[in-house]
XYZ file of C-alpha atoms in Angstrom:
509
model
C 0.000 0.000 0.000
C 1.489 3.327 -1.076
C 1.198 6.545 0.916
C 2.328 10.082 0.204
C 4.643 11.391 2.938
C 6.028 14.947 3.188
C 9.308 15.438 5.043
C 11.855 18.260 4.931
C 10.014 20.011 2.119
C 10.087 16.885 -0.059
C 7.406 14.391 -1.087
C 7.937 10.641 -0.956
C 5.992 7.557 -1.953
C 6.181 5.163 1.002
C 5.182 1.581 0.274
C 4.093 -0.548 3.242
C 3.642 -4.296 2.907
C 0.492 -5.865 4.319
C 1.384 -9.353 3.031
C 4.471 -11.514 3.188
C 6.924 -11.150 0.308
C 9.758 -13.525 -0.542
C 13.314 -12.201 -0.002
C 12.132 -8.579 0.140
C 15.434 -7.092 1.358
C 17.556 -8.916 -1.225
C 15.186 -8.073 -4.055
C 15.003 -4.347 -3.367
C 18.720 -4.088 -2.648
C 19.379 -5.535 -6.118
C 16.728 -3.275 -7.700
C 18.207 -0.151 -6.059
C 21.692 -1.018 -7.347
C 20.317 -1.698 -10.842
C 18.457 1.632 -11.004
C 21.510 3.556 -9.832
C 23.767 1.805 -12.335
C 21.426 2.517 -15.281
C 20.282 5.974 -14.249
C 21.214 7.530 -17.604
C 19.714 4.997 -20.008
C 16.632 4.011 -18.015
C 15.335 7.396 -16.873
C 11.773 6.047 -16.703
C 12.739 4.202 -13.502
C 12.719 5.923 -10.108
C 15.274 5.691 -7.320
C 14.239 3.280 -4.613
C 15.459 2.621 -1.068
C 14.631 -0.331 1.186
C 14.313 0.713 4.852
C 14.278 -2.343 7.183
C 13.018 -0.380 10.196
C 10.622 1.862 8.347
C 7.412 1.862 10.373
C 6.442 0.955 13.921
C 2.991 -0.535 14.567
C 1.911 -1.568 18.073
C 5.533 -1.996 19.124
C 6.497 -4.037 16.045
C 8.941 -2.726 13.448
C 8.297 -3.407 9.762
C 10.110 -2.545 6.510
C 9.086 0.050 3.955
C 10.230 0.985 0.468
C 10.776 4.704 -0.077
C 10.746 6.420 -3.468
C 10.605 10.057 -4.581
C 7.005 11.065 -5.289
C 6.259 10.889 -9.021
C 3.794 13.439 -10.340
C 1.483 11.911 -12.886
C -1.744 10.064 -13.551
C -2.239 6.343 -13.847
C -2.257 5.265 -17.478
C -5.978 4.418 -17.542
C -6.973 7.773 -16.018
C -4.661 9.605 -18.404
C -6.137 7.782 -21.419
C -9.654 8.659 -20.327
C -8.707 12.348 -20.200
C -7.055 12.271 -23.654
C -9.198 9.834 -25.616
C -9.699 12.291 -28.468
C -6.028 13.277 -28.806
C -4.590 10.481 -30.975
C -1.163 12.111 -31.307
C -0.718 12.047 -27.515
C -1.916 8.446 -27.277
C 0.628 7.518 -29.931
C 3.424 9.383 -28.129
C 2.830 7.614 -24.819
C 2.415 4.204 -26.440
C 5.750 4.533 -28.234
C 7.471 5.523 -24.991
C 6.207 2.367 -23.315
C 7.460 0.167 -26.147
C 10.880 1.862 -25.983
C 11.020 1.504 -22.181
C 10.271 -2.230 -22.316
C 12.840 -2.704 -25.099
C 15.550 -0.902 -23.138
C 14.833 -2.909 -20.021
C 15.084 -6.163 -21.970
C 18.376 -5.044 -23.540
C 19.701 -4.453 -20.022
C 18.729 -8.011 -19.112
C 15.785 -6.912 -16.963
C 11.975 -6.784 -16.976
C 9.455 -4.878 -14.897
C 7.336 -8.017 -14.484
C 3.954 -6.317 -13.968
C 3.387 -3.749 -16.689
C -0.227 -2.589 -16.349
C -2.221 0.619 -16.106
C -1.711 0.990 -12.337
C 2.097 0.816 -12.541
C 2.514 3.307 -15.385
C 2.332 7.040 -14.587
C 2.119 9.785 -17.222
C 2.938 13.388 -16.287
C 1.691 16.636 -17.818
C 4.473 16.487 -20.452
C 3.395 12.973 -21.511
C 6.513 11.549 -19.936
C 6.197 7.934 -18.767
C 7.444 6.623 -15.414
C 7.280 3.005 -14.224
C 6.606 2.330 -10.531
C 6.159 -0.725 -8.275
C 9.182 -2.982 -8.682
C 7.968 -5.913 -6.534
C 7.866 -8.315 -9.497
C 10.970 -7.059 -11.301
C 13.319 -9.510 -12.981
C 17.082 -8.974 -12.809
C 19.878 -11.448 -13.547
C 20.916 -11.142 -9.899
C 17.430 -12.326 -8.859
C 17.113 -15.209 -11.310
C 17.555 -17.860 -8.605
C 14.849 -16.326 -6.388
C 12.005 -16.931 -8.794
C 9.047 -14.639 -9.361
C 7.631 -12.855 -6.308
C 4.346 -12.176 -8.125
C 2.802 -13.000 -11.475
C 1.371 -9.733 -12.724
C -2.096 -8.400 -13.422
C -4.315 -11.076 -14.968
C -5.545 -8.728 -17.730
C -2.023 -8.117 -19.061
C -0.271 -11.471 -18.686
C 0.013 -14.385 -21.095
C -2.177 -17.317 -19.948
C 0.847 -19.642 -20.105
C 3.233 -17.426 -18.140
C 3.210 -19.835 -15.195
C 6.441 -19.556 -13.202
C 8.462 -18.070 -16.063
C 10.962 -15.511 -14.816
C 13.321 -13.883 -17.291
C 13.809 -10.679 -19.268
C 10.950 -11.540 -21.681
C 8.239 -11.007 -19.064
C 7.151 -7.610 -20.420
C 6.782 -8.518 -24.087
C 3.199 -9.770 -23.956
C 1.970 -6.971 -21.671
C 3.632 -4.372 -23.888
C 1.901 -5.811 -26.957
C -1.463 -5.700 -25.143
C -1.001 -2.042 -24.138
C 0.318 -0.979 -27.548
C -2.542 -2.655 -29.438
C -5.165 -1.248 -27.053
C -3.880 2.311 -27.322
C -3.558 1.948 -31.091
C -7.191 0.859 -31.321
C -8.309 3.851 -29.244
C -6.569 6.184 -31.668
C -8.874 4.919 -34.418
C -11.998 4.247 -32.374
C -12.237 6.055 -29.005
C -15.739 4.649 -28.413
C -14.153 1.252 -27.634
C -13.158 2.686 -24.254
C -16.746 3.114 -23.117
C -17.611 -0.384 -24.338
C -14.743 -2.471 -22.996
C -12.866 -0.629 -20.241
C -13.859 -1.974 -16.825
C -11.431 -0.081 -14.606
C -9.239 -3.186 -14.417
C -7.971 -3.172 -17.996
C -7.592 -1.000 -21.072
C -9.632 -2.996 -23.613
C -8.600 -6.657 -23.342
C -9.045 -9.067 -20.439
C -7.684 -12.444 -19.374
C -10.752 -14.172 -20.823
C -9.868 -12.765 -24.253
C -6.357 -14.231 -24.017
C -7.679 -17.636 -22.916
C -9.896 -18.029 -25.987
C -9.089 -15.338 -28.589
C -11.195 -16.954 -31.322
C -14.359 -16.330 -29.282
C -13.337 -12.904 -28.010
C -15.684 -10.093 -28.974
C -12.970 -7.494 -28.372
C -10.459 -9.214 -30.653
C -13.179 -9.380 -33.293
C -13.669 -5.635 -33.056
C -9.929 -4.981 -33.271
C -9.634 -7.123 -36.401
C -12.059 -4.723 -38.077
C -9.509 -1.893 -37.743
C -7.590 -2.502 -40.969
C -4.252 -0.816 -40.009
C -4.120 -2.968 -36.871
C -5.347 -6.275 -38.337
C -1.897 -7.906 -38.625
C -0.865 -6.732 -35.174
C -4.109 -8.105 -33.754
C -3.628 -11.493 -35.426
C -0.091 -11.791 -34.055
C -1.309 -11.144 -30.520
C -4.100 -13.695 -30.974
C -1.568 -16.244 -32.233
C 0.675 -15.517 -29.271
C -2.238 -16.192 -26.885
C -2.662 -19.688 -28.326
C 1.030 -20.606 -28.161
C 3.283 -21.459 -25.252
C 5.008 -18.642 -23.396
C 8.407 -19.428 -24.889
C 7.076 -18.826 -28.419
C 5.621 -15.369 -27.662
C 8.665 -13.243 -28.691
C 9.006 -14.748 -32.174
C 5.255 -14.720 -32.833
C 4.887 -11.079 -31.819
C 7.826 -10.232 -34.061
C 6.050 -11.938 -36.968
C 8.890 -14.397 -37.514
C 6.743 -17.556 -37.592
C 3.143 -18.625 -37.239
C 1.797 -20.296 -34.163
C 1.790 -24.030 -33.870
C 2.101 -26.756 -31.248
C 4.310 -25.401 -28.508
C 5.384 -26.720 -25.154
C 3.967 -24.848 -22.197
C 6.063 -23.703 -19.261
C 3.381 -24.360 -16.669
C -0.337 -24.667 -16.044
C -2.521 -21.934 -17.439
C -3.739 -19.707 -14.662
C -7.260 -20.321 -13.376
C -9.271 -17.282 -14.347
C -12.181 -17.450 -11.954
C -14.801 -14.694 -11.792
C -13.769 -11.285 -13.102
C -15.298 -9.519 -10.101
C -16.220 -10.038 -6.463
C -19.818 -9.978 -5.305
C -20.371 -6.673 -3.488
C -22.848 -8.467 -1.196
C -20.220 -11.003 -0.045
C -18.947 -9.125 2.998
C -16.585 -11.865 4.215
C -14.872 -12.175 0.832
C -14.313 -8.417 0.685
C -12.954 -8.224 4.234
C -10.448 -10.910 3.244
C -9.220 -8.547 0.487
C -8.586 -5.453 2.624
C -5.619 -3.643 1.066
C -6.078 -5.337 -2.314
C -7.221 -3.700 -5.548
C -10.323 -5.557 -6.737
C -13.406 -5.154 -8.921
C -16.815 -5.429 -7.271
C -20.241 -5.935 -8.832
C -23.517 -5.624 -6.961
C -27.067 -4.329 -6.876
C -27.473 -1.058 -5.001
C -29.966 -1.299 -2.142
C -29.767 2.260 -0.824
C -28.015 5.593 -1.415
C -27.457 8.613 0.759
C -25.683 11.947 0.335
C -24.727 13.529 3.677
C -23.932 17.255 3.840
C -21.908 18.754 6.681
C -20.195 22.097 7.172
C -16.855 20.635 6.150
C -17.637 18.110 3.420
C -20.213 16.177 1.449
C -20.156 12.385 1.407
C -22.020 9.960 -0.839
C -22.795 6.428 0.362
C -23.805 3.734 -2.137
C -24.848 0.731 -0.070
C -25.119 -2.974 -0.907
C -27.158 -3.841 2.167
C -27.654 -2.555 5.700
C -24.529 -0.614 6.634
C -25.510 -0.829 10.317
C -24.757 -4.562 10.119
C -21.501 -4.175 8.217
C -22.715 -4.449 4.605
C -20.264 -3.249 1.958
C -20.535 0.151 0.319
C -18.965 2.692 -2.019
C -18.045 6.107 -0.622
C -17.237 9.359 -2.411
C -16.062 12.741 -1.172
C -15.551 16.204 -2.606
C -16.477 17.320 -6.090
C -17.450 13.808 -7.212
C -20.662 14.253 -5.211
C -21.785 17.029 -7.544
C -21.264 14.746 -10.539
C -23.234 11.979 -8.825
C -26.141 14.315 -8.059
C -26.096 15.749 -11.573
C -26.468 12.294 -13.159
C -28.423 10.277 -10.581
C -30.496 12.985 -8.874
C -30.795 14.188 -5.326
C -29.671 11.535 -2.854
C -28.603 9.561 -5.974
C -32.002 7.866 -5.943
C -31.696 6.787 -9.597
C -28.967 4.344 -8.541
C -31.219 2.394 -6.179
C -31.907 -1.048 -7.577
C -29.261 -0.642 -10.301
C -26.358 -3.006 -10.872
C -23.005 -1.222 -10.673
C -19.343 -2.119 -11.091
C -16.295 -0.393 -9.584
C -12.594 -1.143 -9.201
C -10.547 0.099 -6.271
C -8.773 -0.743 -3.046
C -10.821 -2.426 -0.339
C -10.756 -0.567 2.985
C -12.376 -1.374 6.319
C -14.297 1.268 8.252
C -16.320 1.033 11.474
C -19.015 3.710 11.457
C -20.686 5.139 14.525
C -24.016 3.385 14.899
C -22.943 0.165 13.157
C -22.348 -3.120 14.964
C -19.695 -4.413 12.527
C -16.960 -2.945 10.303
C -17.922 -2.240 6.682
C -15.747 -3.119 3.678
C -15.764 -0.088 1.419
C -14.171 1.214 -1.772
C -13.639 4.893 -2.456
C -14.955 6.292 -5.726
C -12.069 8.510 -6.829
C -13.177 9.217 -10.388
C -16.825 9.480 -11.318
C -16.238 7.846 -14.729
C -15.051 4.590 -13.124
C -18.491 3.867 -11.612
C -20.293 1.857 -14.290
C -23.991 1.066 -14.340
C -24.466 -2.339 -15.987
C -27.325 -4.712 -16.719
C -28.202 -7.705 -14.564
C -27.034 -10.048 -17.336
C -23.656 -8.295 -17.444
C -23.406 -8.525 -13.664
C -23.976 -12.276 -13.713
C -21.346 -12.665 -16.424
C -18.778 -10.784 -14.345
C -19.572 -12.815 -11.223
C -19.378 -16.199 -12.989
C -16.178 -17.988 -14.039
C -15.699 -18.008 -17.818
C -16.124 -21.327 -19.618
C -12.932 -23.176 -20.328
C -12.007 -23.206 -24.042
C -11.601 -26.999 -23.953
C -15.218 -27.395 -22.840
C -16.512 -26.977 -26.394
C -15.552 -30.047 -28.492
C -15.394 -29.515 -32.221
C -16.850 -32.943 -33.032
C -19.095 -35.162 -30.991
C -19.467 -38.942 -31.362
C -22.848 -40.337 -32.472
C -25.288 -41.391 -29.764
C -24.787 -44.860 -28.398
C -27.211 -47.576 -29.477
C -28.199 -49.889 -26.677
C -29.741 -53.300 -27.264
C -32.218 -54.912 -24.945
C -29.691 -57.368 -23.621
C -26.017 -57.350 -22.988
C -23.732 -54.876 -21.259
C -23.945 -51.125 -21.851
C -21.850 -49.870 -24.765
C -18.592 -48.146 -23.963
C -19.841 -44.927 -25.582
C -22.565 -44.480 -22.991
C -20.683 -41.679 -21.249
C -20.159 -39.710 -24.479
C -22.532 -36.850 -25.332
C -25.057 -37.388 -28.145
C -24.661 -35.806 -31.543
C -26.923 -32.913 -30.561
C -24.339 -31.743 -28.050
C -26.833 -31.954 -25.159
C -25.474 -33.746 -22.112
C -28.222 -35.885 -20.626
C -28.592 -37.260 -17.154
C -27.477 -40.848 -16.801
C -28.932 -43.276 -14.304
C -26.597 -44.204 -11.450
C -24.718 -47.476 -11.816
C -25.908 -50.615 -10.155
C -24.863 -50.897 -6.524
C -21.551 -52.504 -5.808
C -20.929 -55.301 -3.365
C -19.973 -52.711 -0.756
C -23.284 -50.915 -1.250
C -25.138 -54.215 -0.937
C -23.431 -54.768 2.383
C -24.393 -51.246 3.488
C -28.023 -51.861 2.498
C -28.090 -55.121 4.446
C -26.659 -53.423 7.544
C -29.226 -50.634 7.275
C -31.990 -53.251 7.034
C -30.709 -54.836 10.236
C -30.569 -51.439 11.905
C -34.139 -50.547 10.984
C -35.399 -53.992 12.070
C -33.786 -53.631 15.491
C -36.241 -53.855 18.454
C -35.282 -50.350 19.547
C -36.751 -48.869 16.331
C -40.502 -48.438 15.912
C -41.485 -49.222 12.364
C -43.645 -46.423 10.898
C -47.120 -47.377 9.801
C -47.008 -44.903 6.859
C -44.105 -43.424 4.932
C -43.013 -39.945 6.082
C -42.128 -38.922 2.525
C -43.634 -39.649 -0.893
C -43.171 -43.334 -1.776
C -40.318 -44.090 -4.148
C -40.535 -46.747 -6.873
C -39.095 -50.024 -5.733
C -35.504 -50.529 -6.815
C -34.707 -54.129 -7.795
C -32.215 -55.602 -5.393
C -29.244 -57.347 -6.990
C -28.482 -60.904 -6.008
C -26.382 -61.228 -2.921
C -22.708 -61.942 -3.585
C -21.371 -65.461 -3.078
C -20.197 -66.514 -0.638
C -22.544 -64.626 1.652
C -20.602 -62.393 4.093
C -21.008 -63.087 7.799
C -23.903 -61.179 9.352
C -23.083 -57.896 10.972
C -23.644 -57.594 14.695
C -27.046 -56.095 15.486
C -27.126 -52.434 16.383
C -29.161 -51.437 19.422
C -30.196 -47.906 20.237
C -31.919 -46.744 23.399
C -35.711 -46.602 23.082
C -37.057 -43.267 21.904
C -39.609 -41.426 24.036
C -43.163 -41.962 22.782
C -43.710 -38.211 22.335
C -40.883 -38.045 19.806
C -42.204 -40.856 17.597
C -43.556 -38.710 14.705
C -40.290 -36.766 14.374
C -38.234 -39.926 14.743
C -40.247 -41.710 12.065
C -39.716 -38.892 9.560
C -36.027 -38.625 10.422
C -35.378 -42.362 10.013
C -37.235 -42.602 6.727
C -35.536 -39.549 5.251
C -32.097 -40.509 6.591
C -32.163 -43.916 4.970
C -33.099 -42.469 1.563
C -30.465 -39.730 1.792
C -27.738 -42.128 2.871
C -28.468 -44.487 -0.009
C -28.560 -41.594 -2.458
C -25.262 -40.304 -1.107
C -23.649 -43.703 -1.437
C -24.773 -44.028 -5.081
C -23.434 -40.506 -5.774
């Protein structure tokens, strides 16, 4: 977590670590030496200092990383402010390509190139920050400390850790900014606050990606788009040559398992999941239950709630001039937002309000444009894991033909030609299940059980019992339970009948 600190007339960015990091001192010592040694040729990097005893909390001393404060906007915010200035988009995009190329020539890689780690100042000068995942030759034996933002990394990156780490992310950023030069409206359609245009789901299955389809329609970028799509389908080791256009994609060995994508957003109503992400930058999606704009002498605060805040439900908060924008679009007290589905990306904080009996997870709305109102169908798509590309077979075997006698064909488990997967009856009980059934019969026939005179649940069709195995196993010892009180007979009857059915169903499952 990064804080602005003023000391001695200077401004610093102080990074505090709320999670464990592998070999933090060694990594940042090597990074600091690298930045100092390449100060002239890599001026887009910022001096960094590791301070072992940087902050004291409740008597404990913890490290910090201190950097000079860099004036500038995050890349995504800067793009939003300059969408209709193609020459400036082109200038910044070229700087990023040059920066990544120079790093690679020096044997290094940033490791997590994404909109949040790229700052652009008023002169369109690019600075890279956050060196936690940086690769240097001196760190090669340590392995990667992190694996980068999911919406900028190759799906086959795995545990790869070398100076090629930035090539795929650079291609994603360059193509996205190039597309916005030709069609700025793509930003409103595909930017979520956690990407520029493309997402991890697009990389996992580029042939089905709507965004890639739109980019292919931009003729000057068609070849560049196809190369990135080909790179997505290949192994990580083949990415450099494919992006350079030196050969087409083909079968390629993968360096590790493709990352599990999971849902693209967290449910804003899942309080426990959000509290587990305090300090993390996440995307939330939820239906607004209530809104309130509170005016005081000092400030105005907007609350967008996803439940009862008095019981710790999550919420979005906004201060300052953003409140005027909210009122202008959504009305007084932002009543037009109530019942709407919204999406927002930001850092999860925890706040305990006066009058509430539990702390609330909350995200601050820092830019009005990042709060997106979406449809319920879009919300469900963001909250559901994407389908795996392998789940859609290109050809399906014909349906199995079963005769009246004889064993089931081997193709019984295969889907029919229509592609519809149908329910299949459970297999016949095994010898172990037969033994379980026999023991249950003994249990229910025990003198301590009172046999019900009528079934407690709807009668089930009789299931034919298979012949007992030979030789017959020795009988199990009878099970005796203490007699049940007469007043509890109705409940006991229903419980025994339902328990037996559930246990048999569980065993078959």
